[in-house]
PDB file of C-alpha atoms in Angstrom:
ATOM      1  CA  MET L   1      40.692  -7.432  -3.805  1.00  0.00           C
ATOM      2  CA  GLU L   2      37.301  -5.121  -5.357  1.00  0.00           C
ATOM      3  CA  ILE L   3      34.256  -6.989  -6.494  1.00  0.00           C
ATOM      4  CA  THR L   4      30.923  -6.506  -7.555  1.00  0.00           C
ATOM      5  CA  ILE L   5      28.509  -7.661  -5.007  1.00  0.00           C
ATOM      6  CA  PHE L   6      24.207  -8.078  -6.430  1.00  0.00           C
ATOM      7  CA  ALA L   7      21.736  -8.178  -3.276  1.00  0.00           C
ATOM      8  CA  LYS L   8      18.922 -10.440  -4.044  1.00  0.00           C
ATOM      9  CA  LYS L   9      15.458  -9.962  -2.134  1.00  0.00           C
ATOM     10  CA  ARG L  10      14.493 -13.877  -0.829  1.00  0.00           C
ATOM     11  CA  ASN L  11      11.479 -15.376   1.027  1.00  0.00           C
ATOM     12  CA  THR L  12      11.913 -18.531   3.671  1.00  0.00           C
ATOM     13  CA  SER L  13       8.776 -20.281   4.122  1.00  0.00           C
ATOM     14  CA  ASP L  14       6.731 -18.796   5.667  1.00  0.00           C
ATOM     15  CA  GLY L  15       7.108 -15.900   4.291  1.00  0.00           C
ATOM     16  CA  LYS L  16       9.891 -13.618   5.918  1.00  0.00           C
ATOM     17  CA  THR L  17      11.628 -11.365   3.457  1.00  0.00           C
ATOM     18  CA  PHE L  18      16.000 -11.216   3.761  1.00  0.00           C
ATOM     19  CA  TYR L  19      18.538 -10.789   1.208  1.00  0.00           C
ATOM     20  CA  SER L  20      21.422 -12.976  -0.156  1.00  0.00           C
ATOM     21  CA  TYR L  21      24.793 -11.515  -1.560  1.00  0.00           C
ATOM     22  CA  LEU L  22      25.942 -12.455  -5.561  1.00  0.00           C
ATOM     23  CA  SER L  23      29.330 -11.660  -6.712  1.00  0.00           C
ATOM     24  CA  THR L  24      31.382 -13.345  -9.994  1.00  0.00           C
ATOM     25  CA  LEU L  25      35.179 -13.804  -8.802  1.00  0.00           C
ATOM     26  CA  THR L  26      38.147 -14.590 -11.223  1.00  0.00           C
ATOM     27  CA  ARG L  27      39.992 -16.772 -10.995  1.00  0.00           C
ATOM     28  CA  LYS L  28      44.000 -16.614 -11.949  1.00  0.00           C
ATOM     29  CA  ASP L  29      43.308 -19.098 -14.999  1.00  0.00           C
ATOM     30  CA  GLY L  30      40.561 -16.095 -16.099  1.00  0.00           C
ATOM     31  CA  THR L  31      37.455 -18.346 -15.813  1.00  0.00           C
ATOM     32  CA  GLN L  32      34.894 -16.937 -13.795  1.00  0.00           C
ATOM     33  CA  GLN L  33      33.353 -18.191 -10.391  1.00  0.00           C
ATOM     34  CA  THR L  34      29.883 -17.471  -9.215  1.00  0.00           C
ATOM     35  CA  VAL L  35      29.816 -17.216  -5.385  1.00  0.00           C
ATOM     36  CA  SER L  36      27.704 -16.297  -2.615  1.00  0.00           C
ATOM     37  CA  VAL L  37      28.834 -13.528  -0.115  1.00  0.00           C
ATOM     38  CA  LYS L  38      28.306 -13.985   3.316  1.00  0.00           C
ATOM     39  CA  PHE L  39      29.086 -11.181   5.613  1.00  0.00           C
ATOM     40  CA  ARG L  40      30.470 -11.655   9.387  1.00  0.00           C
ATOM     41  CA  ASP L  41      28.159 -10.217  12.122  1.00  0.00           C
ATOM     42  CA  GLU L  42      31.200  -8.084  13.255  1.00  0.00           C
ATOM     43  CA  ALA L  43      31.324  -6.675   9.140  1.00  0.00           C
ATOM     44  CA  GLY L  44      27.751  -5.986   9.039  1.00  0.00           C
ATOM     45  CA  ASN L  45      25.784  -6.640   5.368  1.00  0.00           C
ATOM     46  CA  PRO L  46      26.350  -3.687   3.160  1.00  0.00           C
ATOM     47  CA  LYS L  47      22.589  -2.198   2.344  1.00  0.00           C
ATOM     48  CA  PRO L  48      20.159  -3.667  -0.404  1.00  0.00           C
ATOM     49  CA  GLU L  49      19.339  -0.935  -1.319  1.00  0.00           C
ATOM     50  CA  ASN L  50      22.824   0.173  -2.665  1.00  0.00           C
ATOM     51  CA  CYS L  51      23.598  -2.848  -4.118  1.00  0.00           C
ATOM     52  CA  PRO L  52      24.867  -3.102  -7.043  1.00  0.00           C
ATOM     53  CA  MET L  53      27.898  -2.065  -5.235  1.00  0.00           C
ATOM     54  CA  ASN L  54      32.040  -2.193  -5.499  1.00  0.00           C
ATOM     55  CA  ILE L  55      33.223  -3.060  -2.377  1.00  0.00           C
ATOM     56  CA  LYS L  56      37.339  -3.697  -1.266  1.00  0.00           C
ATOM     57  CA  PHE L  57      38.451  -5.829   1.013  1.00  0.00           C
ATOM     58  CA  SER L  58      41.794  -7.600   1.646  1.00  0.00           C
ATOM     59  CA  LYS L  59      42.356 -12.050   1.523  1.00  0.00           C
ATOM     60  CA  GLU L  60      43.440 -11.525   5.150  1.00  0.00           C
ATOM     61  CA  ALA L  61      39.914 -10.873   5.751  1.00  0.00           C
ATOM     62  CA  ALA L  62      38.026 -13.185   3.673  1.00  0.00           C
ATOM     63  CA  ASN L  63      37.717 -16.926   3.172  1.00  0.00           C
ATOM     64  CA  MET L  64      36.181 -19.436   0.370  1.00  0.00           C
ATOM     65  CA  ALA L  65      34.209 -22.068   1.578  1.00  0.00           C
ATOM     66  CA  THR L  66      33.044 -24.767  -0.818  1.00  0.00           C
ATOM     67  CA  HIS L  67      30.040 -27.358  -0.407  1.00  0.00           C
ATOM     68  CA  GLU L  68      29.419 -30.055  -2.756  1.00  0.00           C
ATOM     69  CA  PHE L  69      25.625 -31.158  -2.960  1.00  0.00           C
ATOM     70  CA  THR L  70      22.849 -33.478  -4.797  1.00  0.00           C
ATOM     71  CA  ARG L  71      20.938 -31.616  -7.298  1.00  0.00           C
ATOM     72  CA  GLU L  72      17.195 -33.261  -7.079  1.00  0.00           C
ATOM     73  CA  ASP L  73      15.978 -32.803 -10.303  1.00  0.00           C
ATOM     74  CA  THR L  74      19.134 -34.187 -11.333  1.00  0.00           C
ATOM     75  CA  GLY L  75      21.329 -36.493  -9.208  1.00  0.00           C
ATOM     76  CA  GLU L  76      23.983 -34.904 -10.232  1.00  0.00           C
ATOM     77  CA  ILE L  77      26.802 -33.626  -7.567  1.00  0.00           C
ATOM     78  CA  GLY L  78      27.457 -30.072  -7.836  1.00  0.00           C
ATOM     79  CA  THR L  79      29.657 -27.489  -5.960  1.00  0.00           C
ATOM     80  CA  SER L  80      28.385 -24.060  -3.935  1.00  0.00           C
ATOM     81  CA  TYR L  81      31.079 -21.558  -3.182  1.00  0.00           C
ATOM     82  CA  THR L  82      30.964 -18.899  -0.240  1.00  0.00           C
ATOM     83  CA  LEU L  83      33.133 -16.107   0.253  1.00  0.00           C
ATOM     84  CA  TRP L  84      33.044 -15.169   3.955  1.00  0.00           C
ATOM     85  CA  VAL L  85      33.543 -11.217   4.552  1.00  0.00           C
ATOM     86  CA  SER L  86      34.845 -10.048   8.144  1.00  0.00           C
ATOM     87  CA  ASN L  87      35.788  -6.606   7.079  1.00  0.00           C
ATOM     88  CA  TRP L  88      35.077  -4.518   3.893  1.00  0.00           C
ATOM     89  CA  GLU L  89      34.547  -0.886   2.865  1.00  0.00           C
ATOM     90  CA  GLN L  90      32.858   0.775   0.261  1.00  0.00           C
ATOM     91  CA  GLY L  91      34.908   0.714  -3.810  1.00  0.00           C
ATOM     92  CA  ALA L  92      35.025   2.897  -6.456  1.00  0.00           C
ATOM     93  CA  PRO L  93      31.196   3.724  -7.818  1.00  0.00           C
ATOM     94  CA  TYR L  94      29.403   1.002  -9.525  1.00  0.00           C
ATOM     95  CA  VAL L  95      29.274   1.558 -13.433  1.00  0.00           C
ATOM     96  CA  ASP L  96      26.540  -0.824 -15.782  1.00  0.00           C
ATOM     97  CA  HIS L  97      28.542  -1.652 -18.490  1.00  0.00           C
ATOM     98  CA  SER L  98      25.837  -4.639 -19.692  1.00  0.00           C
ATOM     99  CA  LEU L  99      24.472  -2.670 -22.521  1.00  0.00           C
ATOM    100  CA  ASP L 100      28.128  -1.433 -24.351  1.00  0.00           C
ATOM    101  CA  ASP L 101      28.294  -4.155 -26.868  1.00  0.00           C
ATOM    102  CA  TYR L 102      24.546  -2.597 -27.899  1.00  0.00           C
ATOM    103  CA  GLU L 103      23.818   0.323 -30.227  1.00  0.00           C
TER     104      GLU L 103
END
């Protein structure tokens, strides 16, 4: 599989900075699913300054975990998706197509 990952800079409550990684996966029915991407220690994290970037990995080197939670503001039950990657390599260069439909 090849996916595009984005790095988001975040801060803890005590002021420490860390990065979280996000991506969008396409299901077999064509719908898009936003996922958090976590890298196991042996895989290593991509450098945040290189993101967005494409990464490649085999399905055998990854798994999807789901977690149900209750939204504090509405009380609704939601589901979060986390893609755990244990081995990856850099994919094709990332090309931004977000403005292709504009003049």
